[in-house]
Amino acid sequence: MVLALALHLDPVFVGAHHVARFLVVTFTVAIAARRIVKDRAAGRSSQPQ
Amino acid sequence: MPPSSSPLRTLAETTETLIIALAGGAAFTLLGFPAGLVSGSVLAVAAAALLRRPVRVPVALARVCYIVVGILLGAVVTPQTLKGFASWPASVGLLVVASLCMIVATTTYLRVVHNWDPLSALMGASPGSMAQVIALSSELGADLRAVAVVQTSRVLLLATGIPGGLALFGYAAPALPVARGTDPSSLTELAIVVAVSTATAFALWRLRFPGGLLFGAMAGSSVLHGTGLVQAVLPWWIGSASVVVLGAVIGSRFANTGFRPLLGYLGAALGSFAVSLFVATAFALVVAHFFAFPIANVAVAFAPAPRTP
């Protein structure tokens, strides 16, 4: 968005795209991270002592 | 009690760290770097850490800044941007697909070529919010130094490369300083935004949602702004101060880091940047070919930059 403003581009066009990506990536990464952490914890607990 | 843990020493070290971060952020901003506050503060504090200065940021201060940054990020969602989703559904849809492809391709690259663990690779690959990535990495135990180098390098490469590249091909006017208008927001609206966003932040934090403080604040703020219930935004200096503090949090992770691992991180940064740029360019070319949008708009919209407030 800063680049869009600085370069005299259409802020609504760029903003709509960035917000869409931001929301999708934020949700995806949060869910994927949670899954990775769970898998990691499950892997540790299943290792023989 | 050892002197290293005395409150006075903690205060002195925190003050020194924040002064260094502010100097770095101000210098990069004055030099005209977009996202200069975060990039400059990260690099300045990281340099101080590499030079063995005792840099630190208290956890409580960082948490407050997560909430502030979440409120700022949520303010990006406006009724106009929500209308934009409906105006350009095909290109927005392609951007969403491109983002997911970028995450998969870059994560795979960092895993296979640089042997990163899955969580750090995912965080390094995320083209979403840098603040969210830092919060999640810190909370879930990813390699924060590696993630910070990759994400900061990506911001710097795009911030300098996009304006230069567009100007080179005659697609955009030279960059101008961004005006920071005074904000006429009412105190009542501000109080509502802060109260609601703080409540949602603590709710998600208590539910142990990853990055709950930042994500919860963002959710509360984006609902209020997206529905048009409020237009208030935090004063720019509060947002800037929070960004500088988060930059200091990232930079302070470079304490006790040698130069050799740093070079390895830079290799991963350049390689992962090339991968994400390749994917973004492929999708941007498709959009530019099939739709009559100006090239410069498409290039900036599809740039794989992490969001930095």
mmCIF file of C-alpha atoms in Angstrom:
data_model
loop_
_atom_site.group_PDB
_atom_site.id
_atom_site.type_symbol
_atom_site.label_atom_id
_atom_site.label_comp_id
_atom_site.label_asym_id
_atom_site.label_seq_id
_atom_site.Cartn_x
_atom_site.Cartn_y
_atom_site.Cartn_z
ATOM 1 C CA MET A 1 0.000 0.000 0.000
ATOM 2 C CA VAL A 2 2.841 2.361 0.805
ATOM 3 C CA LEU A 3 4.312 1.612 -2.614
ATOM 4 C CA ALA A 4 0.929 2.178 -4.273
ATOM 5 C CA LEU A 5 0.605 5.581 -2.666
ATOM 6 C CA ALA A 6 4.217 6.500 -3.331
ATOM 7 C CA LEU A 7 4.005 5.463 -6.985
ATOM 8 C CA HIS A 8 0.651 7.174 -7.672
ATOM 9 C CA LEU A 9 -1.156 3.885 -8.355
ATOM 10 C CA ASP A 10 -4.816 3.030 -7.723
ATOM 11 C CA PRO A 11 -4.904 2.516 -3.944
ATOM 12 C CA VAL A 12 -8.322 0.814 -3.955
ATOM 13 C CA PHE A 13 -7.252 -1.740 -6.590
ATOM 14 C CA VAL A 14 -3.964 -2.491 -4.844
ATOM 15 C CA GLY A 15 -5.579 -2.321 -1.395
ATOM 16 C CA ALA A 16 -8.364 -4.771 -2.272
ATOM 17 C CA HIS A 17 -5.827 -7.280 -3.614
ATOM 18 C CA HIS A 18 -3.467 -6.870 -0.654
ATOM 19 C CA VAL A 19 -6.256 -7.212 1.892
ATOM 20 C CA ALA A 20 -7.541 -10.351 0.153
ATOM 21 C CA ARG A 21 -4.076 -11.886 0.150
ATOM 22 C CA PHE A 22 -3.448 -10.738 3.703
ATOM 23 C CA LEU A 23 -6.631 -12.353 5.020
ATOM 24 C CA VAL A 24 -6.112 -15.621 3.129
ATOM 25 C CA VAL A 25 -2.430 -15.897 4.052
ATOM 26 C CA THR A 26 -3.053 -14.942 7.679
ATOM 27 C CA PHE A 27 -5.683 -17.661 8.109
ATOM 28 C CA THR A 28 -3.748 -20.255 6.113
ATOM 29 C CA VAL A 29 -0.466 -19.700 7.934
ATOM 30 C CA ALA A 30 -2.105 -19.670 11.374
ATOM 31 C CA ILE A 31 -3.922 -22.950 10.674
ATOM 32 C CA ALA A 32 -0.886 -24.581 9.030
ATOM 33 C CA ALA A 33 1.374 -23.495 11.906
ATOM 34 C CA ARG A 34 -1.023 -24.945 14.427
ATOM 35 C CA ARG A 35 -1.055 -28.230 12.517
ATOM 36 C CA ILE A 36 2.752 -28.361 12.311
ATOM 37 C CA VAL A 37 3.071 -27.734 16.053
ATOM 38 C CA LYS A 38 0.516 -30.463 16.791
ATOM 39 C CA ASP A 39 2.326 -32.918 14.500
ATOM 40 C CA ARG A 40 5.621 -32.024 16.159
ATOM 41 C CA ALA A 41 4.180 -32.619 19.621
ATOM 42 C CA ALA A 42 2.604 -35.905 18.509
ATOM 43 C CA GLY A 43 5.919 -37.016 17.013
ATOM 44 C CA ARG A 44 7.753 -36.295 20.247
ATOM 45 C CA SER A 45 5.235 -38.134 22.409
ATOM 46 C CA SER A 46 5.316 -41.217 20.151
ATOM 47 C CA GLN A 47 9.115 -41.529 20.318
ATOM 48 C CA PRO A 48 10.359 -44.389 22.539
ATOM 49 C CA GLN A 49 11.720 -43.206 25.878
ATOM 50 C CA MET B 1 20.969 -10.953 42.473
ATOM 51 C CA PRO B 2 23.293 -10.725 39.497
ATOM 52 C CA PRO B 3 23.632 -7.263 38.002
ATOM 53 C CA SER B 4 22.413 -8.460 34.594
ATOM 54 C CA SER B 5 18.891 -8.916 35.935
ATOM 55 C CA SER B 6 18.580 -5.689 37.905
ATOM 56 C CA PRO B 7 15.619 -3.502 36.897
ATOM 57 C CA LEU B 8 17.911 -0.530 36.336
ATOM 58 C CA ARG B 9 20.072 -2.492 33.914
ATOM 59 C CA THR B 10 16.995 -3.841 32.149
ATOM 60 C CA LEU B 11 15.694 -0.297 31.787
ATOM 61 C CA ALA B 12 19.040 0.942 30.479
ATOM 62 C CA GLU B 13 19.351 -1.881 27.955
ATOM 63 C CA THR B 14 15.761 -1.491 26.792
ATOM 64 C CA THR B 15 16.236 2.262 26.383
ATOM 65 C CA GLU B 16 19.429 1.753 24.411
ATOM 66 C CA THR B 17 17.730 -0.832 22.193
ATOM 67 C CA LEU B 18 14.767 1.425 21.461
ATOM 68 C CA ILE B 19 17.006 4.414 20.710
ATOM 69 C CA ILE B 20 19.006 2.303 18.255
ATOM 70 C CA ALA B 21 15.780 1.020 16.657
ATOM 71 C CA LEU B 22 14.379 4.545 16.369
ATOM 72 C CA ALA B 23 17.606 5.825 14.814
ATOM 73 C CA GLY B 24 17.612 3.005 12.254
ATOM 74 C CA GLY B 25 13.935 3.402 11.407
ATOM 75 C CA ALA B 26 14.194 7.186 11.118
ATOM 76 C CA ALA B 27 17.302 6.934 8.923
ATOM 77 C CA PHE B 28 15.684 4.470 6.488
ATOM 78 C CA THR B 29 12.498 6.541 6.388
ATOM 79 C CA LEU B 30 14.456 9.726 5.648
ATOM 80 C CA LEU B 31 16.341 7.858 2.915
ATOM 81 C CA GLY B 32 12.956 7.154 1.305
ATOM 82 C CA PHE B 33 12.714 3.379 1.857
ATOM 83 C CA PRO B 34 9.080 2.242 1.836
ATOM 84 C CA ALA B 35 8.538 0.298 5.085
ATOM 85 C CA GLY B 36 11.704 2.047 6.264
ATOM 86 C CA LEU B 37 10.613 2.117 9.895
ATOM 87 C CA VAL B 38 10.507 -1.642 10.284
ATOM 88 C CA SER B 39 13.421 -2.463 7.973
ATOM 89 C CA GLY B 40 15.654 0.235 9.467
ATOM 90 C CA SER B 41 14.882 -0.634 13.071
ATOM 91 C CA VAL B 42 15.442 -4.352 12.404
ATOM 92 C CA LEU B 43 18.768 -3.776 10.699
ATOM 93 C CA ALA B 44 20.016 -1.240 13.270
ATOM 94 C CA VAL B 45 19.208 -3.424 16.294
ATOM 95 C CA ALA B 46 20.484 -6.541 14.521
ATOM 96 C CA ALA B 47 23.766 -4.741 13.790
ATOM 97 C CA ALA B 48 24.015 -3.679 17.436
ATOM 98 C CA ALA B 49 23.343 -7.272 18.530
ATOM 99 C CA LEU B 50 26.026 -8.585 16.175
ATOM 100 C CA LEU B 51 28.404 -6.024 17.685
ATOM 101 C CA ARG B 52 27.634 -7.582 21.098
ATOM 102 C CA ARG B 53 25.506 -4.746 22.462
ATOM 103 C CA PRO B 54 23.047 -6.040 25.090
ATOM 104 C CA VAL B 55 19.821 -5.467 23.118
ATOM 105 C CA ARG B 56 16.465 -6.454 24.604
ATOM 106 C CA VAL B 57 12.742 -5.629 24.506
ATOM 107 C CA PRO B 58 10.490 -6.607 27.448
ATOM 108 C CA VAL B 59 7.796 -9.146 26.567
ATOM 109 C CA ALA B 60 5.014 -6.961 28.027
ATOM 110 C CA LEU B 61 5.983 -4.059 25.776
ATOM 111 C CA ALA B 62 6.088 -6.336 22.740
ATOM 112 C CA ARG B 63 2.588 -7.639 23.566
ATOM 113 C CA VAL B 64 1.165 -4.127 23.728
ATOM 114 C CA CYS B 65 2.699 -3.444 20.332
ATOM 115 C CA TYR B 66 1.195 -6.625 18.864
ATOM 116 C CA ILE B 67 -2.252 -5.297 19.808
ATOM 117 C CA VAL B 68 -1.515 -1.833 18.395
ATOM 118 C CA VAL B 69 -0.236 -3.278 15.123
ATOM 119 C CA GLY B 70 -3.290 -5.547 14.944
ATOM 120 C CA ILE B 71 -5.551 -2.495 15.275
ATOM 121 C CA LEU B 72 -3.595 -0.753 12.511
ATOM 122 C CA LEU B 73 -3.785 -3.761 10.193
ATOM 123 C CA GLY B 74 -7.520 -4.038 10.724
ATOM 124 C CA ALA B 75 -7.968 -0.393 9.748
ATOM 125 C CA VAL B 76 -6.848 -1.314 6.210
ATOM 126 C CA VAL B 77 -10.199 -3.047 5.678
ATOM 127 C CA THR B 78 -12.650 -0.383 4.553
ATOM 128 C CA PRO B 79 -16.035 -0.534 2.816
ATOM 129 C CA GLN B 80 -14.193 0.539 -0.366
ATOM 130 C CA THR B 81 -11.778 -2.401 -0.251
ATOM 131 C CA LEU B 82 -14.672 -4.777 0.406
ATOM 132 C CA LYS B 83 -16.390 -3.354 -2.703
ATOM 133 C CA GLY B 84 -13.125 -3.939 -4.569
ATOM 134 C CA PHE B 85 -13.400 -7.679 -3.914
ATOM 135 C CA ALA B 86 -16.651 -7.638 -5.882
ATOM 136 C CA SER B 87 -15.289 -5.348 -8.624
ATOM 137 C CA TRP B 88 -12.276 -7.489 -9.531
ATOM 138 C CA PRO B 89 -13.224 -11.052 -8.496
ATOM 139 C CA ALA B 90 -11.098 -12.833 -11.121
ATOM 140 C CA SER B 91 -7.825 -11.032 -10.374
ATOM 141 C CA VAL B 92 -8.451 -11.174 -6.602
ATOM 142 C CA GLY B 93 -9.116 -14.908 -6.963
ATOM 143 C CA LEU B 94 -5.933 -15.367 -8.992
ATOM 144 C CA LEU B 95 -3.980 -13.461 -6.363
ATOM 145 C CA VAL B 96 -5.315 -15.760 -3.652
ATOM 146 C CA VAL B 97 -4.261 -18.819 -5.687
ATOM 147 C CA ALA B 98 -0.885 -17.186 -6.392
ATOM 148 C CA SER B 99 -0.342 -16.559 -2.676
ATOM 149 C CA LEU B 100 -1.043 -20.179 -1.795
ATOM 150 C CA CYS B 101 1.283 -21.361 -4.606
ATOM 151 C CA MET B 102 3.959 -18.958 -3.319
ATOM 152 C CA ILE B 103 3.676 -20.399 0.197
ATOM 153 C CA VAL B 104 3.921 -23.990 -1.038
ATOM 154 C CA ALA B 105 6.801 -23.317 -3.465
ATOM 155 C CA THR B 106 8.855 -21.199 -1.065
ATOM 156 C CA THR B 107 8.267 -23.498 1.915
ATOM 157 C CA THR B 108 9.374 -26.461 -0.196
ATOM 158 C CA TYR B 109 12.468 -24.561 -1.341
ATOM 159 C CA LEU B 110 13.498 -23.674 2.223
ATOM 160 C CA ARG B 111 12.832 -27.233 3.409
ATOM 161 C CA VAL B 112 14.629 -29.020 0.567
ATOM 162 C CA VAL B 113 17.504 -26.683 -0.306
ATOM 163 C CA HIS B 114 18.267 -25.167 3.105
ATOM 164 C CA ASN B 115 17.033 -27.957 5.410
ATOM 165 C CA TRP B 116 14.830 -25.640 7.422
ATOM 166 C CA ASP B 117 12.358 -27.167 9.870
ATOM 167 C CA PRO B 118 8.709 -27.113 8.646
ATOM 168 C CA LEU B 119 7.538 -24.301 10.940
ATOM 169 C CA SER B 120 10.424 -21.934 10.158
ATOM 170 C CA ALA B 121 10.086 -22.670 6.437
ATOM 171 C CA LEU B 122 6.362 -21.853 6.559
ATOM 172 C CA MET B 123 7.027 -18.596 8.420
ATOM 173 C CA GLY B 124 9.829 -17.623 6.060
ATOM 174 C CA ALA B 125 7.574 -18.299 3.069
ATOM 175 C CA SER B 126 4.536 -16.350 4.252
ATOM 176 C CA PRO B 127 3.735 -13.313 2.073
ATOM 177 C CA GLY B 128 1.157 -12.071 4.590
ATOM 178 C CA SER B 129 1.867 -9.905 7.603
ATOM 179 C CA MET B 130 5.426 -9.607 8.833
ATOM 180 C CA ALA B 131 4.183 -8.732 12.311
ATOM 181 C CA GLN B 132 1.984 -11.845 12.381
ATOM 182 C CA VAL B 133 4.889 -13.983 11.208
ATOM 183 C CA ILE B 134 7.133 -12.565 13.922
ATOM 184 C CA ALA B 135 4.463 -13.062 16.588
ATOM 185 C CA LEU B 136 3.784 -16.647 15.482
ATOM 186 C CA SER B 137 7.472 -17.506 15.112
ATOM 187 C CA SER B 138 8.221 -16.167 18.565
ATOM 188 C CA GLU B 139 5.248 -17.925 20.154
ATOM 189 C CA LEU B 140 5.575 -21.316 18.444
ATOM 190 C CA GLY B 141 9.357 -21.656 18.543
ATOM 191 C CA ALA B 142 10.388 -21.141 14.926
ATOM 192 C CA ASP B 143 13.907 -19.951 14.098
ATOM 193 C CA LEU B 144 13.124 -16.265 14.497
ATOM 194 C CA ARG B 145 16.517 -15.046 13.283
ATOM 195 C CA ALA B 146 16.281 -17.000 10.066
ATOM 196 C CA VAL B 147 12.668 -15.921 9.488
ATOM 197 C CA ALA B 148 13.519 -12.286 10.215
ATOM 198 C CA VAL B 149 16.419 -12.268 7.743
ATOM 199 C CA VAL B 150 14.312 -13.823 4.976
ATOM 200 C CA GLN B 151 11.296 -11.573 5.534
ATOM 201 C CA THR B 152 13.305 -8.368 5.994
ATOM 202 C CA SER B 153 15.383 -9.099 2.909
ATOM 203 C CA ARG B 154 12.191 -9.632 0.909
ATOM 204 C CA VAL B 155 10.811 -6.263 2.047
ATOM 205 C CA LEU B 156 14.059 -4.503 1.186
ATOM 206 C CA LEU B 157 14.406 -6.188 -2.213
ATOM 207 C CA LEU B 158 10.802 -5.397 -3.179
ATOM 208 C CA ALA B 159 10.776 -1.905 -1.696
ATOM 209 C CA THR B 160 13.818 -0.944 -3.719
ATOM 210 C CA GLY B 161 13.253 -3.215 -6.710
ATOM 211 C CA ILE B 162 9.623 -2.449 -7.600
ATOM 212 C CA PRO B 163 9.886 1.351 -7.908
ATOM 213 C CA GLY B 164 13.184 0.989 -9.759
ATOM 214 C CA GLY B 165 11.878 -1.731 -12.065
ATOM 215 C CA LEU B 166 8.674 0.118 -12.895
ATOM 216 C CA ALA B 167 10.518 3.380 -13.487
ATOM 217 C CA LEU B 168 13.038 1.540 -15.689
ATOM 218 C CA PHE B 169 10.248 0.387 -18.000
ATOM 219 C CA GLY B 170 8.403 3.710 -17.813
ATOM 220 C CA TYR B 171 5.388 2.352 -15.966
ATOM 221 C CA ALA B 172 5.366 4.650 -12.947
ATOM 222 C CA ALA B 173 6.311 8.080 -11.767
ATOM 223 C CA PRO B 174 9.287 8.372 -9.447
ATOM 224 C CA ALA B 175 8.474 7.687 -5.834
ATOM 225 C CA LEU B 176 7.359 10.621 -3.778
ATOM 226 C CA PRO B 177 7.408 10.933 -0.028
ATOM 227 C CA VAL B 178 4.178 9.591 1.447
ATOM 228 C CA ALA B 179 2.115 12.291 3.048
ATOM 229 C CA ARG B 180 1.203 11.586 6.639
ATOM 230 C CA GLY B 181 -2.020 13.500 6.986
ATOM 231 C CA THR B 182 -3.232 14.572 10.359
ATOM 232 C CA ASP B 183 -5.974 12.330 11.593
ATOM 233 C CA PRO B 184 -9.233 13.956 12.602
ATOM 234 C CA SER B 185 -10.522 10.787 14.280
ATOM 235 C CA SER B 186 -12.822 11.340 17.204
ATOM 236 C CA LEU B 187 -11.682 10.200 20.602
ATOM 237 C CA THR B 188 -14.918 8.286 21.124
ATOM 238 C CA GLU B 189 -14.389 6.220 17.951
ATOM 239 C CA LEU B 190 -10.766 5.619 18.896
ATOM 240 C CA ALA B 191 -11.790 4.451 22.343
ATOM 241 C CA ILE B 192 -14.323 2.037 20.795
ATOM 242 C CA VAL B 193 -11.746 0.616 18.380
ATOM 243 C CA VAL B 194 -9.149 0.176 21.120
ATOM 244 C CA ALA B 195 -11.608 -1.374 23.584
ATOM 245 C CA VAL B 196 -13.166 -3.819 21.107
ATOM 246 C CA SER B 197 -9.846 -4.783 19.534
ATOM 247 C CA THR B 198 -8.164 -5.291 22.907
ATOM 248 C CA ALA B 199 -11.070 -7.458 24.066
ATOM 249 C CA THR B 200 -10.938 -9.648 20.938
ATOM 250 C CA ALA B 201 -7.138 -9.814 21.227
ATOM 251 C CA PHE B 202 -7.284 -11.120 24.783
ATOM 252 C CA ALA B 203 -10.115 -13.504 23.901
ATOM 253 C CA LEU B 204 -8.069 -15.175 21.142
ATOM 254 C CA TRP B 205 -4.940 -15.082 23.298
ATOM 255 C CA ARG B 206 -6.749 -16.897 26.104
ATOM 256 C CA LEU B 207 -8.001 -19.429 23.563
ATOM 257 C CA ARG B 208 -4.312 -20.008 22.643
ATOM 258 C CA PHE B 209 -4.921 -19.013 19.018
ATOM 259 C CA PRO B 210 -1.512 -18.670 17.302
ATOM 260 C CA GLY B 211 -0.581 -14.981 17.289
ATOM 261 C CA GLY B 212 -3.819 -14.354 19.174
ATOM 262 C CA LEU B 213 -2.994 -10.869 20.443
ATOM 263 C CA LEU B 214 -2.233 -9.506 16.992
ATOM 264 C CA PHE B 215 -4.814 -11.551 15.115
ATOM 265 C CA GLY B 216 -7.576 -10.843 17.637
ATOM 266 C CA ALA B 217 -6.919 -7.107 17.594
ATOM 267 C CA MET B 218 -6.884 -7.184 13.805
ATOM 268 C CA ALA B 219 -10.185 -9.086 13.707
ATOM 269 C CA GLY B 220 -11.933 -6.604 16.004
ATOM 270 C CA SER B 221 -10.537 -3.605 14.166
ATOM 271 C CA SER B 222 -11.275 -4.965 10.680
ATOM 272 C CA VAL B 223 -14.926 -5.709 11.542
ATOM 273 C CA LEU B 224 -15.416 -2.176 12.868
ATOM 274 C CA HIS B 225 -13.658 -0.569 9.888
ATOM 275 C CA GLY B 226 -14.942 -2.928 7.189
ATOM 276 C CA THR B 227 -18.555 -2.373 8.164
ATOM 277 C CA GLY B 228 -17.978 1.385 8.227
ATOM 278 C CA LEU B 229 -19.045 1.648 11.865
ATOM 279 C CA VAL B 230 -15.908 3.635 12.614
ATOM 280 C CA GLN B 231 -13.351 5.487 10.511
ATOM 281 C CA ALA B 232 -10.977 6.262 13.348
ATOM 282 C CA VAL B 233 -7.349 5.208 13.038
ATOM 283 C CA LEU B 234 -4.672 5.403 15.675
ATOM 284 C CA PRO B 235 -2.431 8.466 15.477
ATOM 285 C CA TRP B 236 0.491 7.785 13.122
ATOM 286 C CA TRP B 237 3.064 8.239 15.855
ATOM 287 C CA ILE B 238 1.562 5.450 17.986
ATOM 288 C CA GLY B 239 1.593 3.086 15.007
ATOM 289 C CA SER B 240 5.115 4.120 14.057
ATOM 290 C CA ALA B 241 6.360 3.670 17.613
ATOM 291 C CA SER B 242 4.869 0.167 17.745
ATOM 292 C CA VAL B 243 6.427 -0.770 14.427
ATOM 293 C CA VAL B 244 9.818 0.441 15.672
ATOM 294 C CA VAL B 245 9.434 -1.644 18.851
ATOM 295 C CA LEU B 246 8.523 -4.736 16.797
ATOM 296 C CA GLY B 247 11.561 -4.036 14.622
ATOM 297 C CA ALA B 248 13.629 -3.985 17.803
ATOM 298 C CA VAL B 249 12.076 -7.319 18.867
ATOM 299 C CA ILE B 250 13.178 -8.881 15.581
ATOM 300 C CA GLY B 251 16.626 -7.278 15.642
ATOM 301 C CA SER B 252 17.268 -8.336 19.242
ATOM 302 C CA ARG B 253 16.977 -11.988 18.141
ATOM 303 C CA PHE B 254 20.346 -11.590 16.448
ATOM 304 C CA ALA B 255 22.122 -11.498 19.813
ATOM 305 C CA ASN B 256 24.786 -14.214 20.026
ATOM 306 C CA THR B 257 24.597 -14.847 16.259
ATOM 307 C CA GLY B 258 27.773 -15.383 14.302
ATOM 308 C CA PHE B 259 28.427 -14.004 10.833
ATOM 309 C CA ARG B 260 28.628 -17.460 9.230
ATOM 310 C CA PRO B 261 25.018 -18.458 10.046
ATOM 311 C CA LEU B 262 23.972 -15.001 8.954
ATOM 312 C CA LEU B 263 25.455 -15.623 5.510
ATOM 313 C CA GLY B 264 23.482 -18.885 5.340
ATOM 314 C CA TYR B 265 20.283 -16.993 6.157
ATOM 315 C CA LEU B 266 21.056 -14.456 3.421
ATOM 316 C CA GLY B 267 21.458 -17.285 0.893
ATOM 317 C CA ALA B 268 18.057 -18.627 1.944
ATOM 318 C CA ALA B 269 16.622 -15.106 1.718
ATOM 319 C CA LEU B 270 17.810 -14.559 -1.848
ATOM 320 C CA GLY B 271 16.790 -18.034 -3.007
ATOM 321 C CA SER B 272 13.329 -17.910 -1.447
ATOM 322 C CA PHE B 273 12.813 -14.407 -2.824
ATOM 323 C CA ALA B 274 13.623 -15.669 -6.325
ATOM 324 C CA VAL B 275 11.137 -18.538 -5.952
ATOM 325 C CA SER B 276 8.288 -16.346 -4.674
ATOM 326 C CA LEU B 277 9.012 -13.673 -7.291
ATOM 327 C CA PHE B 278 8.901 -16.295 -10.051
ATOM 328 C CA VAL B 279 5.465 -17.519 -8.933
ATOM 329 C CA ALA B 280 4.140 -13.958 -8.468
ATOM 330 C CA THR B 281 5.421 -12.878 -11.879
ATOM 331 C CA ALA B 282 3.813 -15.857 -13.609
ATOM 332 C CA PHE B 283 0.394 -15.002 -12.150
ATOM 333 C CA ALA B 284 0.837 -11.248 -12.720
ATOM 334 C CA LEU B 285 1.602 -11.905 -16.403
ATOM 335 C CA VAL B 286 -1.583 -13.946 -16.723
ATOM 336 C CA VAL B 287 -3.649 -11.125 -15.177
ATOM 337 C CA ALA B 288 -1.905 -8.453 -17.274
ATOM 338 C CA HIS B 289 -2.539 -10.519 -20.425
ATOM 339 C CA PHE B 290 -6.236 -11.199 -19.902
ATOM 340 C CA PHE B 291 -7.341 -7.997 -18.134
ATOM 341 C CA ALA B 292 -6.909 -4.342 -19.033
ATOM 342 C CA PHE B 293 -5.356 -3.284 -15.729
ATOM 343 C CA PRO B 294 -2.310 -0.987 -15.753
ATOM 344 C CA ILE B 295 0.887 -3.037 -15.459
ATOM 345 C CA ALA B 296 2.141 -0.995 -12.491
ATOM 346 C CA ASN B 297 -1.043 -1.674 -10.508
ATOM 347 C CA VAL B 298 -0.795 -5.414 -11.190
ATOM 348 C CA ALA B 299 2.923 -5.520 -10.348
ATOM 349 C CA VAL B 300 2.441 -3.882 -6.947
ATOM 350 C CA ALA B 301 -0.745 -5.847 -6.197
ATOM 351 C CA PHE B 302 1.000 -9.197 -6.904
ATOM 352 C CA ALA B 303 4.361 -8.335 -5.311
ATOM 353 C CA PRO B 304 5.147 -11.053 -2.742
ATOM 354 C CA ALA B 305 5.858 -8.617 0.062
ATOM 355 C CA PRO B 306 4.996 -9.348 3.657
ATOM 356 C CA ARG B 307 2.658 -6.679 4.915
ATOM 357 C CA THR B 308 4.390 -4.113 7.097
ATOM 358 C CA PRO B 309 2.265 -1.393 8.652
#
